[in-house]
Amino acid sequence: MSGGLRVTEHPDRLVVTLDRPEKRNAIDADLIAALHEVCAELEARPRLLLLTGGTEGIFAGGADIGQLRDRGRLDALAAINSAAFARVRALPMPTVAAVDGPALGGGAELAYSCDLRVCTDRAVFGQPEVRLGILAGAGATHRLPALIGEARAKELLFTGRRVDAAEALRIGLVNRVVVEPGELLDVAHGLLDEIAKGSPLALRLTKLAVDAPPAAHPHLDLVSQAVLFSDEEKHRRMTEFLERGRTRRPAD
């Protein structure tokens, strides 16, 4: 795929790699357009998503500052980056970001838009926007507080301080840290393999319920469970579980 993305298809997932190494994977308009194409494909045929910058020591150095400097107020209101990241966040099936090296500004916000994050120990997250005269307008102002708490998020957003991998794990910004960069994608795929053991419909409805506003509960949970109780997959999986229990030998 053009636009600064490489897409590899697997039966149950897409692997999407940011591919602008000469620009430190900076997020420009072409990459955003390509990201919308990926989202359209995953909306039409829901699958898992692995989003990565590869293992070259850079996830995404942020938005393309050259383009960002020339954008005006109408461009800001057009939600160029935030609309694409919101679309990633709303994808039907779970998503994982695999982060090696810096994920800064819009690059960090793209990682936050995924459901889960794994990173190498050389990963760095940061929101330097206020030092450039703008705010983190592509999701960090609301996704970061949800991930790490309001006070920590405000500190990072107000100061632009960078967070290394160890701190990111400690504060809940990432789920796992990998020491060897070459193992990053294996760990990310392993996490997706565990997720893929679940019922696809149950995964979709679980994600929908977790991401729903508080006012939607418990009504959304009840309706979702009613749908799942009528699903043939539920009956098959529970029957297999019971049959395994019957064939299991009792402990001596």
JSON list of N, CA and C in Angstrom, two decimals, residues 106-153:
[
{"chain": "A", "resi": 106, "resn": "GLY", "atom": "N", "xyz": [1.99, 13.07, 17.61]},
{"chain": "A", "resi": 106, "resn": "GLY", "atom": "CA", "xyz": [0.98, 12.29, 16.91]},
{"chain": "A", "resi": 106, "resn": "GLY", "atom": "C", "xyz": [1.31, 10.81, 16.85]},
{"chain": "A", "resi": 107, "resn": "GLY", "atom": "N", "xyz": [2.60, 10.46, 16.89]},
{"chain": "A", "resi": 107, "resn": "GLY", "atom": "CA", "xyz": [2.98, 9.05, 16.92]},
{"chain": "A", "resi": 107, "resn": "GLY", "atom": "C", "xyz": [2.53, 8.38, 18.19]},
{"chain": "A", "resi": 108, "resn": "ALA", "atom": "N", "xyz": [2.69, 9.09, 19.33]},
{"chain": "A", "resi": 108, "resn": "ALA", "atom": "CA", "xyz": [2.19, 8.55, 20.60]},
{"chain": "A", "resi": 108, "resn": "ALA", "atom": "C", "xyz": [0.68, 8.44, 20.57]},
{"chain": "A", "resi": 109, "resn": "GLU", "atom": "N", "xyz": [0.01, 9.44, 20.02]},
{"chain": "A", "resi": 109, "resn": "GLU", "atom": "CA", "xyz": [-1.45, 9.43, 19.96]},
{"chain": "A", "resi": 109, "resn": "GLU", "atom": "C", "xyz": [-1.95, 8.29, 19.09]},
{"chain": "A", "resi": 110, "resn": "LEU", "atom": "N", "xyz": [-1.22, 7.96, 18.04]},
{"chain": "A", "resi": 110, "resn": "LEU", "atom": "CA", "xyz": [-1.59, 6.81, 17.22]},
{"chain": "A", "resi": 110, "resn": "LEU", "atom": "C", "xyz": [-1.47, 5.52, 18.03]},
{"chain": "A", "resi": 111, "resn": "ALA", "atom": "N", "xyz": [-0.41, 5.40, 18.83]},
{"chain": "A", "resi": 111, "resn": "ALA", "atom": "CA", "xyz": [-0.27, 4.22, 19.69]},
{"chain": "A", "resi": 111, "resn": "ALA", "atom": "C", "xyz": [-1.38, 4.17, 20.73]},
{"chain": "A", "resi": 112, "resn": "TYR", "atom": "N", "xyz": [-1.78, 5.32, 21.30]},
{"chain": "A", "resi": 112, "resn": "TYR", "atom": "CA", "xyz": [-2.86, 5.35, 22.29]},
{"chain": "A", "resi": 112, "resn": "TYR", "atom": "C", "xyz": [-4.19, 4.92, 21.67]},
{"chain": "A", "resi": 113, "resn": "SER", "atom": "N", "xyz": [-4.35, 5.11, 20.37]},
{"chain": "A", "resi": 113, "resn": "SER", "atom": "CA", "xyz": [-5.62, 4.77, 19.73]},
{"chain": "A", "resi": 113, "resn": "SER", "atom": "C", "xyz": [-5.83, 3.26, 19.64]},
{"chain": "A", "resi": 114, "resn": "CYS", "atom": "N", "xyz": [-4.75, 2.49, 19.79]},
{"chain": "A", "resi": 114, "resn": "CYS", "atom": "CA", "xyz": [-4.88, 1.04, 19.80]},
{"chain": "A", "resi": 114, "resn": "CYS", "atom": "C", "xyz": [-5.34, 0.58, 21.19]},
{"chain": "A", "resi": 115, "resn": "ASP", "atom": "N", "xyz": [-5.91, -0.61, 21.25]},
{"chain": "A", "resi": 115, "resn": "ASP", "atom": "CA", "xyz": [-6.41, -1.13, 22.52]},
{"chain": "A", "resi": 115, "resn": "ASP", "atom": "C", "xyz": [-5.29, -1.49, 23.48]},
{"chain": "A", "resi": 116, "resn": "LEU", "atom": "N", "xyz": [-4.20, -2.07, 22.96]},
{"chain": "A", "resi": 116, "resn": "LEU", "atom": "CA", "xyz": [-3.08, -2.52, 23.77]},
{"chain": "A", "resi": 116, "resn": "LEU", "atom": "C", "xyz": [-1.79, -2.06, 23.14]},
{"chain": "A", "resi": 117, "resn": "ARG", "atom": "N", "xyz": [-0.74, -1.97, 23.97]},
{"chain": "A", "resi": 117, "resn": "ARG", "atom": "CA", "xyz": [0.56, -1.54, 23.49]},
{"chain": "A", "resi": 117, "resn": "ARG", "atom": "C", "xyz": [1.65, -2.44, 24.08]},
{"chain": "A", "resi": 118, "resn": "VAL", "atom": "N", "xyz": [2.56, -2.90, 23.23]},
{"chain": "A", "resi": 118, "resn": "VAL", "atom": "CA", "xyz": [3.79, -3.55, 23.68]},
{"chain": "A", "resi": 118, "resn": "VAL", "atom": "C", "xyz": [4.94, -2.74, 23.10]},
{"chain": "A", "resi": 119, "resn": "CYS", "atom": "N", "xyz": [6.08, -2.74, 23.80]},
{"chain": "A", "resi": 119, "resn": "CYS", "atom": "CA", "xyz": [7.19, -1.91, 23.33]},
{"chain": "A", "resi": 119, "resn": "CYS", "atom": "C", "xyz": [8.51, -2.54, 23.69]},
{"chain": "A", "resi": 120, "resn": "THR", "atom": "N", "xyz": [9.57, -2.06, 23.07]},
{"chain": "A", "resi": 120, "resn": "THR", "atom": "CA", "xyz": [10.93, -2.44, 23.44]},
{"chain": "A", "resi": 120, "resn": "THR", "atom": "C", "xyz": [11.39, -1.56, 24.58]},
{"chain": "A", "resi": 121, "resn": "ASP", "atom": "N", "xyz": [12.51, -1.94, 25.19]},
{"chain": "A", "resi": 121, "resn": "ASP", "atom": "CA", "xyz": [13.00, -1.13, 26.31]},
{"chain": "A", "resi": 121, "resn": "ASP", "atom": "C", "xyz": [13.68, 0.16, 25.85]},
{"chain": "A", "resi": 122, "resn": "ARG", "atom": "N", "xyz": [13.78, 0.36, 24.53]},
{"chain": "A", "resi": 122, "resn": "ARG", "atom": "CA", "xyz": [14.27, 1.64, 24.04]},
{"chain": "A", "resi": 122, "resn": "ARG", "atom": "C", "xyz": [13.14, 2.55, 23.54]},
{"chain": "A", "resi": 123, "resn": "ALA", "atom": "N", "xyz": [11.90, 2.14, 23.81]},
{"chain": "A", "resi": 123, "resn": "ALA", "atom": "CA", "xyz": [10.75, 2.97, 23.43]},
{"chain": "A", "resi": 123, "resn": "ALA", "atom": "C", "xyz": [10.67, 4.20, 24.33]},
{"chain": "A", "resi": 124, "resn": "VAL", "atom": "N", "xyz": [10.18, 5.28, 23.75]},
{"chain": "A", "resi": 124, "resn": "VAL", "atom": "CA", "xyz": [9.99, 6.54, 24.47]},
{"chain": "A", "resi": 124, "resn": "VAL", "atom": "C", "xyz": [8.67, 7.15, 24.00]},
{"chain": "A", "resi": 125, "resn": "PHE", "atom": "N", "xyz": [7.86, 7.60, 24.96]},
{"chain": "A", "resi": 125, "resn": "PHE", "atom": "CA", "xyz": [6.59, 8.25, 24.65]},
{"chain": "A", "resi": 125, "resn": "PHE", "atom": "C", "xyz": [6.63, 9.70, 25.13]},
{"chain": "A", "resi": 126, "resn": "GLY", "atom": "N", "xyz": [6.01, 10.60, 24.37]},
{"chain": "A", "resi": 126, "resn": "GLY", "atom": "CA", "xyz": [6.00, 11.99, 24.81]},
{"chain": "A", "resi": 126, "resn": "GLY", "atom": "C", "xyz": [5.05, 12.84, 24.00]},
{"chain": "A", "resi": 127, "resn": "GLN", "atom": "N", "xyz": [4.59, 13.91, 24.63]},
{"chain": "A", "resi": 127, "resn": "GLN", "atom": "CA", "xyz": [3.68, 14.87, 23.98]},
{"chain": "A", "resi": 127, "resn": "GLN", "atom": "C", "xyz": [4.30, 16.27, 24.05]},
{"chain": "A", "resi": 128, "resn": "PRO", "atom": "N", "xyz": [5.10, 16.62, 23.05]},
{"chain": "A", "resi": 128, "resn": "PRO", "atom": "CA", "xyz": [5.80, 17.91, 23.08]},
{"chain": "A", "resi": 128, "resn": "PRO", "atom": "C", "xyz": [4.99, 19.08, 22.51]},
{"chain": "A", "resi": 129, "resn": "GLU", "atom": "N", "xyz": [3.69, 18.89, 22.28]},
{"chain": "A", "resi": 129, "resn": "GLU", "atom": "CA", "xyz": [2.92, 19.87, 21.52]},
{"chain": "A", "resi": 129, "resn": "GLU", "atom": "C", "xyz": [2.95, 21.28, 22.11]},
{"chain": "A", "resi": 130, "resn": "VAL", "atom": "N", "xyz": [2.81, 21.39, 23.43]},
{"chain": "A", "resi": 130, "resn": "VAL", "atom": "CA", "xyz": [2.75, 22.75, 23.99]},
{"chain": "A", "resi": 130, "resn": "VAL", "atom": "C", "xyz": [4.03, 23.53, 23.71]},
{"chain": "A", "resi": 131, "resn": "ARG", "atom": "N", "xyz": [5.15, 22.83, 23.58]},
{"chain": "A", "resi": 131, "resn": "ARG", "atom": "CA", "xyz": [6.40, 23.51, 23.29]},
{"chain": "A", "resi": 131, "resn": "ARG", "atom": "C", "xyz": [6.48, 23.97, 21.83]},
{"chain": "A", "resi": 132, "resn": "LEU", "atom": "N", "xyz": [5.54, 23.48, 21.01]},
{"chain": "A", "resi": 132, "resn": "LEU", "atom": "CA", "xyz": [5.45, 23.91, 19.62]},
{"chain": "A", "resi": 132, "resn": "LEU", "atom": "C", "xyz": [4.29, 24.88, 19.41]},
{"chain": "A", "resi": 133, "resn": "GLY", "atom": "N", "xyz": [3.63, 25.26, 20.51]},
{"chain": "A", "resi": 133, "resn": "GLY", "atom": "CA", "xyz": [2.57, 26.25, 20.41]},
{"chain": "A", "resi": 133, "resn": "GLY", "atom": "C", "xyz": [1.21, 25.69, 20.09]},
{"chain": "A", "resi": 134, "resn": "ILE", "atom": "N", "xyz": [1.02, 24.38, 20.25]},
{"chain": "A", "resi": 134, "resn": "ILE", "atom": "CA", "xyz": [-0.28, 23.77, 19.99]},
{"chain": "A", "resi": 134, "resn": "ILE", "atom": "C", "xyz": [-0.60, 22.82, 21.14]},
{"chain": "A", "resi": 135, "resn": "LEU", "atom": "N", "xyz": [-1.75, 22.15, 21.06]},
{"chain": "A", "resi": 135, "resn": "LEU", "atom": "CA", "xyz": [-2.06, 21.11, 22.05]},
{"chain": "A", "resi": 135, "resn": "LEU", "atom": "C", "xyz": [-2.06, 19.75, 21.36]},
{"chain": "A", "resi": 136, "resn": "ALA", "atom": "N", "xyz": [-2.06, 18.71, 22.17]},
{"chain": "A", "resi": 136, "resn": "ALA", "atom": "CA", "xyz": [-2.11, 17.34, 21.64]},
{"chain": "A", "resi": 136, "resn": "ALA", "atom": "C", "xyz": [-3.54, 17.07, 21.21]},
{"chain": "A", "resi": 137, "resn": "GLY", "atom": "N", "xyz": [-3.85, 17.40, 19.96]},
{"chain": "A", "resi": 137, "resn": "GLY", "atom": "CA", "xyz": [-5.23, 17.44, 19.51]},
{"chain": "A", "resi": 137, "resn": "GLY", "atom": "C", "xyz": [-5.73, 16.22, 18.79]},
{"chain": "A", "resi": 138, "resn": "ALA", "atom": "N", "xyz": [-4.95, 15.12, 18.81]},
{"chain": "A", "resi": 138, "resn": "ALA", "atom": "CA", "xyz": [-5.36, 13.92, 18.08]},
{"chain": "A", "resi": 138, "resn": "ALA", "atom": "C", "xyz": [-5.67, 12.77, 19.04]},
{"chain": "A", "resi": 139, "resn": "GLY", "atom": "N", "xyz": [-6.10, 13.11, 20.25]},
{"chain": "A", "resi": 139, "resn": "GLY", "atom": "CA", "xyz": [-6.58, 12.08, 21.16]},
{"chain": "A", "resi": 139, "resn": "GLY", "atom": "C", "xyz": [-5.94, 12.03, 22.52]},
{"chain": "A", "resi": 140, "resn": "ALA", "atom": "N", "xyz": [-4.74, 12.60, 22.69]},
{"chain": "A", "resi": 140, "resn": "ALA", "atom": "CA", "xyz": [-4.03, 12.46, 23.96]},
{"chain": "A", "resi": 140, "resn": "ALA", "atom": "C", "xyz": [-4.74, 13.14, 25.12]},
{"chain": "A", "resi": 141, "resn": "THR", "atom": "N", "xyz": [-5.46, 14.22, 24.87]},
{"chain": "A", "resi": 141, "resn": "THR", "atom": "CA", "xyz": [-6.09, 14.94, 25.98]},
{"chain": "A", "resi": 141, "resn": "THR", "atom": "C", "xyz": [-7.18, 14.13, 26.66]},
{"chain": "A", "resi": 142, "resn": "HIS", "atom": "N", "xyz": [-7.75, 13.15, 25.97]},
{"chain": "A", "resi": 142, "resn": "HIS", "atom": "CA", "xyz": [-8.75, 12.30, 26.63]},
{"chain": "A", "resi": 142, "resn": "HIS", "atom": "C", "xyz": [-8.31, 10.85, 26.75]},
{"chain": "A", "resi": 143, "resn": "ARG", "atom": "N", "xyz": [-7.50, 10.35, 25.82]},
{"chain": "A", "resi": 143, "resn": "ARG", "atom": "CA", "xyz": [-7.07, 8.95, 25.93]},
{"chain": "A", "resi": 143, "resn": "ARG", "atom": "C", "xyz": [-5.98, 8.77, 26.98]},
{"chain": "A", "resi": 144, "resn": "LEU", "atom": "N", "xyz": [-5.08, 9.72, 27.08]},
{"chain": "A", "resi": 144, "resn": "LEU", "atom": "CA", "xyz": [-4.00, 9.59, 28.05]},
{"chain": "A", "resi": 144, "resn": "LEU", "atom": "C", "xyz": [-4.51, 9.59, 29.49]},
{"chain": "A", "resi": 145, "resn": "PRO", "atom": "N", "xyz": [-5.44, 10.49, 29.88]},
{"chain": "A", "resi": 145, "resn": "PRO", "atom": "CA", "xyz": [-5.99, 10.39, 31.24]},
{"chain": "A", "resi": 145, "resn": "PRO", "atom": "C", "xyz": [-6.69, 9.06, 31.50]},
{"chain": "A", "resi": 146, "resn": "ALA", "atom": "N", "xyz": [-7.36, 8.52, 30.49]},
{"chain": "A", "resi": 146, "resn": "ALA", "atom": "CA", "xyz": [-8.04, 7.23, 30.68]},
{"chain": "A", "resi": 146, "resn": "ALA", "atom": "C", "xyz": [-7.03, 6.11, 30.89]},
{"chain": "A", "resi": 147, "resn": "LEU", "atom": "N", "xyz": [-5.85, 6.23, 30.32]},
{"chain": "A", "resi": 147, "resn": "LEU", "atom": "CA", "xyz": [-4.84, 5.19, 30.42]},
{"chain": "A", "resi": 147, "resn": "LEU", "atom": "C", "xyz": [-4.04, 5.28, 31.72]},
{"chain": "A", "resi": 148, "resn": "ILE", "atom": "N", "xyz": [-3.65, 6.49, 32.13]},
{"chain": "A", "resi": 148, "resn": "ILE", "atom": "CA", "xyz": [-2.69, 6.61, 33.24]},
{"chain": "A", "resi": 148, "resn": "ILE", "atom": "C", "xyz": [-3.19, 7.50, 34.37]},
{"chain": "A", "resi": 149, "resn": "GLY", "atom": "N", "xyz": [-4.41, 8.02, 34.25]},
{"chain": "A", "resi": 149, "resn": "GLY", "atom": "CA", "xyz": [-4.94, 8.89, 35.29]},
{"chain": "A", "resi": 149, "resn": "GLY", "atom": "C", "xyz": [-4.75, 10.36, 34.95]},
{"chain": "A", "resi": 150, "resn": "GLU", "atom": "N", "xyz": [-5.63, 11.18, 35.47]},
{"chain": "A", "resi": 150, "resn": "GLU", "atom": "CA", "xyz": [-5.66, 12.59, 35.10]},
{"chain": "A", "resi": 150, "resn": "GLU", "atom": "C", "xyz": [-4.38, 13.34, 35.51]},
{"chain": "A", "resi": 151, "resn": "ALA", "atom": "N", "xyz": [-3.93, 13.16, 36.75]},
{"chain": "A", "resi": 151, "resn": "ALA", "atom": "CA", "xyz": [-2.79, 13.94, 37.23]},
{"chain": "A", "resi": 151, "resn": "ALA", "atom": "C", "xyz": [-1.52, 13.63, 36.44]},
{"chain": "A", "resi": 152, "resn": "ARG", "atom": "N", "xyz": [-1.25, 12.33, 36.21]},
{"chain": "A", "resi": 152, "resn": "ARG", "atom": "CA", "xyz": [-0.07, 11.97, 35.43]},
{"chain": "A", "resi": 152, "resn": "ARG", "atom": "C", "xyz": [-0.18, 12.49, 34.00]},
{"chain": "A", "resi": 153, "resn": "ALA", "atom": "N", "xyz": [-1.37, 12.35, 33.41]},
{"chain": "A", "resi": 153, "resn": "ALA", "atom": "CA", "xyz": [-1.57, 12.81, 32.04]},
{"chain": "A", "resi": 153, "resn": "ALA", "atom": "C", "xyz": [-1.35, 14.31, 31.93]}
]
